[in-house]
Coordinates of C-alpha atoms and ligand atoms in Angstrom, one line a residue:
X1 CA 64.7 81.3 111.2
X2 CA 63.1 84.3 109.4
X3 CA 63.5 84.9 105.9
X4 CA 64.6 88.5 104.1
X5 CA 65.4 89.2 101.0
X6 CA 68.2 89.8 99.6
X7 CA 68.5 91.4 96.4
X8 CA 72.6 90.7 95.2
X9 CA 71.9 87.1 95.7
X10 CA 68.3 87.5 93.6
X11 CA 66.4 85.5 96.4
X12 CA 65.4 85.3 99.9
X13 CA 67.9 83.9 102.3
X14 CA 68.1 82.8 106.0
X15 CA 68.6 85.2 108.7
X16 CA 68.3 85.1 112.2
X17 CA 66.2 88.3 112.4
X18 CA 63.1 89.4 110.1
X19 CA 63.5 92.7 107.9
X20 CA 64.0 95.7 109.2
X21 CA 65.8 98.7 107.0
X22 CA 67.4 102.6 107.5
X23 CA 65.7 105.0 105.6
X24 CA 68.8 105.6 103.9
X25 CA 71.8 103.6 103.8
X26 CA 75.5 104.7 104.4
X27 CA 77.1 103.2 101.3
X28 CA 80.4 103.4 99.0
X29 CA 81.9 102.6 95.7
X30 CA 85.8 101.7 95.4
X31 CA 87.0 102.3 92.5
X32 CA 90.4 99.7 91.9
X33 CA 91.4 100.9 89.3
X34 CA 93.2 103.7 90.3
X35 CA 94.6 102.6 93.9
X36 CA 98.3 103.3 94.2
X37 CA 98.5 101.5 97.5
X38 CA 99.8 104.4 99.4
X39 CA 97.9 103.5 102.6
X40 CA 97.1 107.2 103.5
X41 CA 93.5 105.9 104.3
X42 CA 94.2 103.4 106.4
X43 CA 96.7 106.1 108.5
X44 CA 93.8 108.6 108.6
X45 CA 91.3 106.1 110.1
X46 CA 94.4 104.8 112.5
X47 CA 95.1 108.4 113.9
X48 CA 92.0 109.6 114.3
X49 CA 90.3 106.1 115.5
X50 CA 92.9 103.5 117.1
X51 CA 95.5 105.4 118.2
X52 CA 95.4 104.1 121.5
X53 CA 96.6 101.2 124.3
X54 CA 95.3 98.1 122.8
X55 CA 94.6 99.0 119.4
X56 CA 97.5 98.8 118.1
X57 CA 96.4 96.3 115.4
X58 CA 93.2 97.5 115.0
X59 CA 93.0 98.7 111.2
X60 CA 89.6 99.0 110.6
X61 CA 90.7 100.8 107.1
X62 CA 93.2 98.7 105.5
X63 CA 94.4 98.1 102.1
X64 CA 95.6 94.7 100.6
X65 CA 97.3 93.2 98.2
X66 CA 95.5 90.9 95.9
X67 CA 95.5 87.4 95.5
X68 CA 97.8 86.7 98.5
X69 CA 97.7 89.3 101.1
X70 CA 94.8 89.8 103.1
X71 CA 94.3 91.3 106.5
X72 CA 93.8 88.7 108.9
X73 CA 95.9 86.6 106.9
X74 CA 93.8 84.4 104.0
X75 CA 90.7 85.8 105.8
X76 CA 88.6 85.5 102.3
X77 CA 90.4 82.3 101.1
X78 CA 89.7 80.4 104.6
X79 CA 86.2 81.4 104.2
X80 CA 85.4 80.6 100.6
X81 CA 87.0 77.2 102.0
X82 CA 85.0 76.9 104.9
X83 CA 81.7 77.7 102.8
X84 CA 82.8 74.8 100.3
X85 CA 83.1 72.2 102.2
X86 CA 80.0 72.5 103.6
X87 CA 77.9 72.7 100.3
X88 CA 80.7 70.4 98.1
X89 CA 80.2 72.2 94.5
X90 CA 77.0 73.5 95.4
X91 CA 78.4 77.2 95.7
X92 CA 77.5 78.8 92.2
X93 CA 75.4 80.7 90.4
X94 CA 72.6 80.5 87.8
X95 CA 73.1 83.5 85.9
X96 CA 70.4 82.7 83.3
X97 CA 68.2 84.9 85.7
X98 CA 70.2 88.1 85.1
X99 CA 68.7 90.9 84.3
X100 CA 65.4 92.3 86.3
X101 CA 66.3 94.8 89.1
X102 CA 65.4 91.6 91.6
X103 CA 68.1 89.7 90.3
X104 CA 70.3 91.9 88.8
X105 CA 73.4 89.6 89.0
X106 CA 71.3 86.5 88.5
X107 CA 70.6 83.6 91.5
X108 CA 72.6 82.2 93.9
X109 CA 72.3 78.6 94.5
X110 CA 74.4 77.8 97.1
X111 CA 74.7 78.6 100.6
X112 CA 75.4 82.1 102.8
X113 CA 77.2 82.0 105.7
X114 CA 73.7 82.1 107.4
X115 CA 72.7 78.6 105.6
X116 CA 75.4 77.1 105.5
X117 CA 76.4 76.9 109.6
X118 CA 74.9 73.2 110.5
X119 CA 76.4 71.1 107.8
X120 CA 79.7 73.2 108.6
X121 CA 79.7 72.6 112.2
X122 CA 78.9 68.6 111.7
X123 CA 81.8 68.7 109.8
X124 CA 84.6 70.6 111.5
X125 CA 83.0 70.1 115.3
X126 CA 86.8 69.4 116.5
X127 CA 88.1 72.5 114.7
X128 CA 85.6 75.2 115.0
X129 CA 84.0 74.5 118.5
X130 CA 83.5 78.0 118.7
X131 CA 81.2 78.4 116.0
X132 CA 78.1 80.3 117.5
X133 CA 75.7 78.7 115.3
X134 CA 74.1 80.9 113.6
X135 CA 76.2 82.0 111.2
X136 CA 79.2 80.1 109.4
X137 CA 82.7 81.7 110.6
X138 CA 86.1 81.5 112.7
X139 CA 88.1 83.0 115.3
X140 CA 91.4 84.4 113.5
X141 CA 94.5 83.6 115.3
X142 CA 96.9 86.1 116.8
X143 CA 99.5 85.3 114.1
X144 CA 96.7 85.8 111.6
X145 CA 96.8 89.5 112.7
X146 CA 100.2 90.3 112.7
X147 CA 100.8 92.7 109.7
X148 CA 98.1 94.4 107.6
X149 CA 99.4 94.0 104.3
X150 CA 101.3 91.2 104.1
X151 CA 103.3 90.6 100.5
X152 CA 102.6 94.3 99.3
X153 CA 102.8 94.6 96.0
X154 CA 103.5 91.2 95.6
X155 CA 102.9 89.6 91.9
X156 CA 104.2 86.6 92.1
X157 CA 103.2 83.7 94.8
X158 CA 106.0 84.2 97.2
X159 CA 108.4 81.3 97.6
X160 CA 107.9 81.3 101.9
X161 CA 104.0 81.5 101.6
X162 CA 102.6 78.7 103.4
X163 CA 106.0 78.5 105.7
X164 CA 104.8 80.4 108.4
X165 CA 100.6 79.5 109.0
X166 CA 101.3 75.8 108.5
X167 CA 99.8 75.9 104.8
X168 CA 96.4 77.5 105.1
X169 CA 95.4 80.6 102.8
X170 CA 95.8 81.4 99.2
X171 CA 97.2 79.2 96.6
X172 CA 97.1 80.0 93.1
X173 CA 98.6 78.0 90.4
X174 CA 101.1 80.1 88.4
X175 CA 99.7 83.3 86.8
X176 CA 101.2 85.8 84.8
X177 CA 102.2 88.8 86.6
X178 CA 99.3 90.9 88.3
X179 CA 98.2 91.8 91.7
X180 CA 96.0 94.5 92.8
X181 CA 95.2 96.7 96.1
X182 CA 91.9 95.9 97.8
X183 CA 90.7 98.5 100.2
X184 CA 88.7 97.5 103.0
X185 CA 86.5 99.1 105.4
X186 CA 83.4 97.6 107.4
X187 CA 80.1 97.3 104.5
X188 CA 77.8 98.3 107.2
X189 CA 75.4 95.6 105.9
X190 CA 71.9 95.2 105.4
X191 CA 71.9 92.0 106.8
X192 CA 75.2 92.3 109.2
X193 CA 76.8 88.9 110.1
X194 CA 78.3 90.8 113.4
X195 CA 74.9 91.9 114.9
X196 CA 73.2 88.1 113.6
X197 CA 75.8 86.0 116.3
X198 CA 76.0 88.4 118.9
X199 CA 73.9 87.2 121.9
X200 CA 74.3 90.4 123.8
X201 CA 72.6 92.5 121.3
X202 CA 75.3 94.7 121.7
X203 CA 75.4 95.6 118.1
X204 CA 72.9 97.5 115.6
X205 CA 71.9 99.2 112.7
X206 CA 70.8 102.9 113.0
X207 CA 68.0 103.9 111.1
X208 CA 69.0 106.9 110.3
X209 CA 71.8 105.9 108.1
X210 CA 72.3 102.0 108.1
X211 CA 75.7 102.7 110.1
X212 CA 76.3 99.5 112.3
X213 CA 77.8 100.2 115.4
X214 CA 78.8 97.7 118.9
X215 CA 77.2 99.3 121.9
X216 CA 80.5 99.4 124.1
X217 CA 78.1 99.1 127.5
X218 CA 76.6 95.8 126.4
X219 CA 79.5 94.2 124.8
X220 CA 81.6 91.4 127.0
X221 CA 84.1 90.9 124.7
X222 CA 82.6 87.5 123.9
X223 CA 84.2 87.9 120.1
X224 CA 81.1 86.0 118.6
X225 CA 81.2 88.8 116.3
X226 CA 84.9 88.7 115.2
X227 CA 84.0 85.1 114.3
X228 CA 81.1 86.0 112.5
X229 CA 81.8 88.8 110.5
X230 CA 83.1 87.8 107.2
X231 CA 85.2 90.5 106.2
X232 CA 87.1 90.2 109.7
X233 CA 86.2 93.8 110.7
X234 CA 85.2 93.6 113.8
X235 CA 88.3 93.4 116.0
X236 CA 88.8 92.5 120.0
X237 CA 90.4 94.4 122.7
X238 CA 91.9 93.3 125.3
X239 CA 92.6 96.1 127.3
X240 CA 88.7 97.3 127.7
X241 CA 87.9 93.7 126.8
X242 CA 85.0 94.5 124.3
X243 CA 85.1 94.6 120.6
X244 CA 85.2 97.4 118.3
X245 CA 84.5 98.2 114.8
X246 CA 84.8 101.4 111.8
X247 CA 81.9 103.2 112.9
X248 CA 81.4 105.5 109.4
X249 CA 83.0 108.3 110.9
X250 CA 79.8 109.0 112.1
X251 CA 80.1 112.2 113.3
X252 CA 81.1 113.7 110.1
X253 CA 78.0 111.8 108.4
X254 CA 75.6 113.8 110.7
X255 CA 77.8 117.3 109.8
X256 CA 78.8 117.8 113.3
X257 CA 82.3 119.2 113.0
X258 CA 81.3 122.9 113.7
X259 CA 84.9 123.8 111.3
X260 CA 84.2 121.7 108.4
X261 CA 80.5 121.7 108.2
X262 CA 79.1 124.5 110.3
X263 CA 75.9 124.4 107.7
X264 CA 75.5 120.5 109.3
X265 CA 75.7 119.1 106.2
X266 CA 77.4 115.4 106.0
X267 CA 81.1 115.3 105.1
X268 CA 83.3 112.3 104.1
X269 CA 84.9 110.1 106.5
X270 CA 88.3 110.0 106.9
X271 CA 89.3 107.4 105.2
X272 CA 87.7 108.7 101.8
X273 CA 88.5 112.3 102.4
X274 CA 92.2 111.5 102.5
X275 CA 92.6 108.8 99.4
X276 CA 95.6 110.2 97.3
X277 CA 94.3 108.5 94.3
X278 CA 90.8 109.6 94.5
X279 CA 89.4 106.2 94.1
X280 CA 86.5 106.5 96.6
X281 CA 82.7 108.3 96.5
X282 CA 80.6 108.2 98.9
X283 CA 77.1 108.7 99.7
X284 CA 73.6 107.5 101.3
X285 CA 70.9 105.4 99.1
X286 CA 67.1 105.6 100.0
X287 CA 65.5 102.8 101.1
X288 CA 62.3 101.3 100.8
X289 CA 60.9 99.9 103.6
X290 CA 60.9 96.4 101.8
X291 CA 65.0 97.4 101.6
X292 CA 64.9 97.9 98.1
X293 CA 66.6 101.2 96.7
X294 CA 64.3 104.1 95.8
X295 CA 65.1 105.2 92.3
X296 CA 67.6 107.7 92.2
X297 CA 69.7 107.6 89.2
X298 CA 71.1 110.9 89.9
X299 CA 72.5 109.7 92.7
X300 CA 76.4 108.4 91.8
X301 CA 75.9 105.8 94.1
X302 CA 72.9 104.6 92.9
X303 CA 73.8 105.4 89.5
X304 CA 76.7 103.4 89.2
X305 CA 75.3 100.3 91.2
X306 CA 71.6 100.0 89.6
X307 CA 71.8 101.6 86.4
X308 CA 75.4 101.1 84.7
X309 CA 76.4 98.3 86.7
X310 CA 80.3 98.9 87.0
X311 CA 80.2 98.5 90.9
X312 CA 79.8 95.3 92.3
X313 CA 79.9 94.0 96.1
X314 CA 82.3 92.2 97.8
X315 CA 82.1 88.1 97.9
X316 CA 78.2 88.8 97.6
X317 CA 78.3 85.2 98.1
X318 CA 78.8 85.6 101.8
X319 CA 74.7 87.0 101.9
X320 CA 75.2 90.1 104.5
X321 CA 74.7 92.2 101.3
X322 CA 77.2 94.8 102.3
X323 CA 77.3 98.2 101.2
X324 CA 80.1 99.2 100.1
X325 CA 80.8 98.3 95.9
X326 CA 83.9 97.8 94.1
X327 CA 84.9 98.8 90.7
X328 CA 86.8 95.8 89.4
X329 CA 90.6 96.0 88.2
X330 CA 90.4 95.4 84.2
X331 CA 93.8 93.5 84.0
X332 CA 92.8 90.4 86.4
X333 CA 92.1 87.2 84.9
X334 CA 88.2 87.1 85.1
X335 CA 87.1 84.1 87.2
X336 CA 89.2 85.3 89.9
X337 CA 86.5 88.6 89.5
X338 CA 84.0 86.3 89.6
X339 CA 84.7 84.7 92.6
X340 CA 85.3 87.6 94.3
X341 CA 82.5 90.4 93.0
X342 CA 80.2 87.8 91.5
X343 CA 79.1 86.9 88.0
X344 CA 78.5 91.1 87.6
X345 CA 82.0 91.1 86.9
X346 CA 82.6 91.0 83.0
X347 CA 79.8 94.1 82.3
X348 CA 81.6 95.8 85.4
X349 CA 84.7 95.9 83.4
X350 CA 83.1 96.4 80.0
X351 CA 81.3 99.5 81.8
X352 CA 84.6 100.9 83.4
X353 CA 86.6 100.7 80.3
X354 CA 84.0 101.6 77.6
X355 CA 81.9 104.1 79.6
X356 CA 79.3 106.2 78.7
X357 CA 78.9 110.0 79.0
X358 CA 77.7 110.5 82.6
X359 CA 79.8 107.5 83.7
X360 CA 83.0 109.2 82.4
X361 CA 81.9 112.4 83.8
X362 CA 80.8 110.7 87.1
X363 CA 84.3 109.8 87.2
X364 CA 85.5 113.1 87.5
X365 CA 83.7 113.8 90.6
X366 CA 85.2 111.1 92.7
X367 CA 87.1 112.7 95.9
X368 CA 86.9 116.7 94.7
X369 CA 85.2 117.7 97.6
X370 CA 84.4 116.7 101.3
X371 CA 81.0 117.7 101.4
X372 CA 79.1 114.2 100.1
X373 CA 77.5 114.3 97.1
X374 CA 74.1 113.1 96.7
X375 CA 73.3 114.5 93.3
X376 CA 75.2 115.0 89.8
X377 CA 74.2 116.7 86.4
X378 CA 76.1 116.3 83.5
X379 CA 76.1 119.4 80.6
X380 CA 76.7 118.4 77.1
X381 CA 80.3 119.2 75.7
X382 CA 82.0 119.5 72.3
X383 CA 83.1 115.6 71.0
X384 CA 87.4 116.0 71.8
X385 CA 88.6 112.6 71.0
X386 CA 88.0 108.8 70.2
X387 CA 90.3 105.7 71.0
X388 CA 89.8 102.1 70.6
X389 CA 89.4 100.2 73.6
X390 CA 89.9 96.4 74.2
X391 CA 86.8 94.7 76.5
X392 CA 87.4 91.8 78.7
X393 CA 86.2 89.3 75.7
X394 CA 88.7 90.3 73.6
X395 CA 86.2 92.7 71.5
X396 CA 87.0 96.4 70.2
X397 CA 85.3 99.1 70.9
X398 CA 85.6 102.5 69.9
X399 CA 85.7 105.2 73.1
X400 CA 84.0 108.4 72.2
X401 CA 85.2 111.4 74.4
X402 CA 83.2 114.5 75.0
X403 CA 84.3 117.4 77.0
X404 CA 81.2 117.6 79.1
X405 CA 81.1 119.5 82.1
X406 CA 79.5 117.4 85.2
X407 CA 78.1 119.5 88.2
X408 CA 78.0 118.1 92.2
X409 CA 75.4 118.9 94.7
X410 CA 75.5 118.1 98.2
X411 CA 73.2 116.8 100.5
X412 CA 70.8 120.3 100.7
X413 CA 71.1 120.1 97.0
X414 CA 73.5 123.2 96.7
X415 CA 76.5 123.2 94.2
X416 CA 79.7 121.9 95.5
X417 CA 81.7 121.8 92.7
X418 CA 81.6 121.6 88.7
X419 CA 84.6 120.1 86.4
X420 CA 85.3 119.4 83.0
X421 CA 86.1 115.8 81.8
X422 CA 89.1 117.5 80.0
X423 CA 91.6 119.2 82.7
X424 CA 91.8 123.1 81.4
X425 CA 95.7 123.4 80.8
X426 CA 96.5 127.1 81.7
X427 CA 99.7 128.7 80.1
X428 CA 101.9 130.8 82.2
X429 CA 103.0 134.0 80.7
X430 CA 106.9 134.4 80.2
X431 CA 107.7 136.7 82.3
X432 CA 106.3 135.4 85.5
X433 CA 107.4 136.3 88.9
X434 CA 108.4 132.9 89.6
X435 CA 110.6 132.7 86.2
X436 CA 113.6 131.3 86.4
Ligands
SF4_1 S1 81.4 94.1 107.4 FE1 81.4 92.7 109.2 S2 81.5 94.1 111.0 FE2 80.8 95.3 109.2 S3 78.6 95.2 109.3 FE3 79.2 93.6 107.9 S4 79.4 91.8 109.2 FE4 79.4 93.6 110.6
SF4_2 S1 84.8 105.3 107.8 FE1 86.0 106.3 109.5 S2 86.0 104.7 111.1 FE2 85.5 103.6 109.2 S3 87.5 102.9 108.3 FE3 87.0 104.9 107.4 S4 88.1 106.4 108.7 FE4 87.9 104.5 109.9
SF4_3 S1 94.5 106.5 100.1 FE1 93.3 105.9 98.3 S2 95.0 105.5 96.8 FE2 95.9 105.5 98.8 S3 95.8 103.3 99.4 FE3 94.0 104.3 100.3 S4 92.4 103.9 98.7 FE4 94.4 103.5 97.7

């Protein structure tokens, strides 16, 4: 099997194909945090997307609630569990390598859902016959699809848990009180566990923008991709029998909708456009043709995964090195933030809570437009306000805050919009005409 690298993991890694990258990569940073829950993404994608006969539980935008909710049911828990009993303690990581830009969130030792398929399917031959072998994964059950977001806003683990799937899933010992909403869209991977196990070639990556799509004429429904993706977001249909996937909203990212971009330049997708709590950002990151990022650090993407560090993928563990990066939640216990974003996840939550100048003003900028923005420029302000701030170890810190103004650019580098980090407050006049 060929080997590519891949950079979260800080080595190369099994894959079934060699390299082969976008010039620029569709990619997006969640931001926790501020996620009310209020699943207006996940209706936007449904009505414009999978609205139709056989679709009906097809959310390929959906929101859960963390730790036990999950969409198929336990779909990250059944996985971590699959990946540990084939490497038995084996699955961590030596993060005495932190630090270059090759290994930014140290080494992985163990093993990717690409390396770790043959001692797997030794192992569970009876119960995963369907295993493709080439890449490490299962077959959800029809129960396990049921409800999208099963024990919403659920702190506690609920006393029916296991009841109804026969024990599998999460189980946490007792924890104080805490959840948090994890949002969920395909990563349109580098390295796409989908496109590794089908053996149609029915899916790809374009090279235009990294956005990996199933080629409905080639697919036969054989589901090896359902299986193999390890965020569960590819999804069967039965009535055309093939499988389907988020495709990025593609036409808005090539600024094809003649009344929201007739200057063709690429617009947010659905899901991000619509988020009431202005959690998400969006954008495209250059790549290299060895699939490293071009330096950008004006681009927020890029800014905020290479250079400050406060967005962090999904179980990079899994080795598909998706795109899309998460801004942890600062009130979780930490090795649950570990396991799921990696050892990045301390300095993520330092960075989010303690952030600098342009990351607070960065943070402004997140869903205030539609057009995407590729470039931002912060202007110096007057210093408003400090605040001590505790960090995940316990520390103080003292917060700074300056009312600097940051400035968005889209794609053809024109200004799209320019805000304050303090909110102007505009008095009304007494006598107004809407007095009462
Ligand atoms: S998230 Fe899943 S469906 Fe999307 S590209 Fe990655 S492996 Fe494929
Ligand atoms: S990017 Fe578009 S297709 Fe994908 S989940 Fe969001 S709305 Fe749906
Ligand atoms: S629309 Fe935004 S705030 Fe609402 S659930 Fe979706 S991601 Fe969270």
């Amino acid at each position: 099997m060929p080997k590519v690298y891949n950079w979260q993991l800080g080595r190369e890694m099994l894959y079934p194909y060699p390299e082969s990258h976008p010039k620029r990569q569709f990619a997006f940073v969640f931001n926790i945090n501020r996620c009310i829950g209020c699943q207006t993404c996940t209706m936007a994608c449904k009505s414009t997307w999978t609205f139709s006969r056989g679709q009906e539980y097809m959310w390929w935008n959906n929101v859960e609630t963390k730790p036990y909710g999950g969409y198929p049911h336990f779909w990250d828990a059944k996985l971590l569990a699959m990946l540990e009993r084939a490497n038995p303690g084996g699955q961590a990581w030596n993060i005495g390598a932190q630090g270059n830009a090759q290994t930014p969130y140290g080494i992985f030792d163990g093993k990717t859902i690409f390396e770790a398929v043959s001692e797997e399917q030794n192992q569970e031959a009876e119960t995963f016959q369907e295993t493709s072998g080439r890449v490490l994964g299962y077959l959800p059950s029809d129960d396990e699809w049921d409800a999208p977001n099963i024990y919403e806003d659920t702190a506690r683990r609920p006393e029916n848990l296991h009841r109804r799937w026969g024990g599998e899933g999460a189980s946490l010992p007792a924890h104080q009180s805490w959840f948090f909403h994890l949002q969920r869209i395909c990563n349109h991977c580098t390295y796409p566990g989908c496109l590794a196990a089908c053996p149609r070639q029915a899916i790809y990556k374009r090279p235009e923008d990294g956005v990996v799509l199933i080629d409905q004429e080639r697919c036969r429904g054989y589901r090896k991709c359902v299986e193999a993706c390890p965020y569960k977001k590819s999804m069967y249909r039965g009535t055309t029998r093939t499988s389907e996937k988020c495709i990025a909203c593609y036409p808005r990212l090539e600024g094809k909708d003649s009344f929201l971009t007739p200057d063709g330049v690429p617009i947010e997708t659905r899901c991000m456009a619509a988020c009431v709590g202005k959690i998400r950002m969006q954008g495209f990151v250059k790549i290299a043709k060895d699939g490293t990022w071009e330096k950008d650090p004006d681009n927020p993407i890029y800014y905020m995964v290479k250079e400050e560090k406060v967005a962090l993928p999904l179980y990079p563990q899994f080795g598909t090195e998706p795109n899309g990066y998460y801004i942890p939640p600062r009130w979780v216990p930490m090795d649950y933030l570990i396991q799921m974003f990696g050892p990045g996840a301390e300095h993520a939550v330092e960075a989010y809570v303690c952030p600098s100048r342009r990351m607070l003003g960065l943070l402004q900028l997140f869903r205030v437009a539609q057009k995407i923005i590729a470039r931002f420029k912060l202007i110096e302000g007057k210093k408003v306000g400090e605040s001590e701030v505790a960090l995940p170890n316990g520390k103080k810190k003292t917060l700074e805050i300056f009312n600097d103004t940051v400035v968005g650019y889209d794609t053809k580098d024109r200004q799209v919009v320019q805000l304050t980090v303090e909110e102007p407050v505009f008095e009304r006049p007494k006598e107004h005409y809407n007095s009462i």
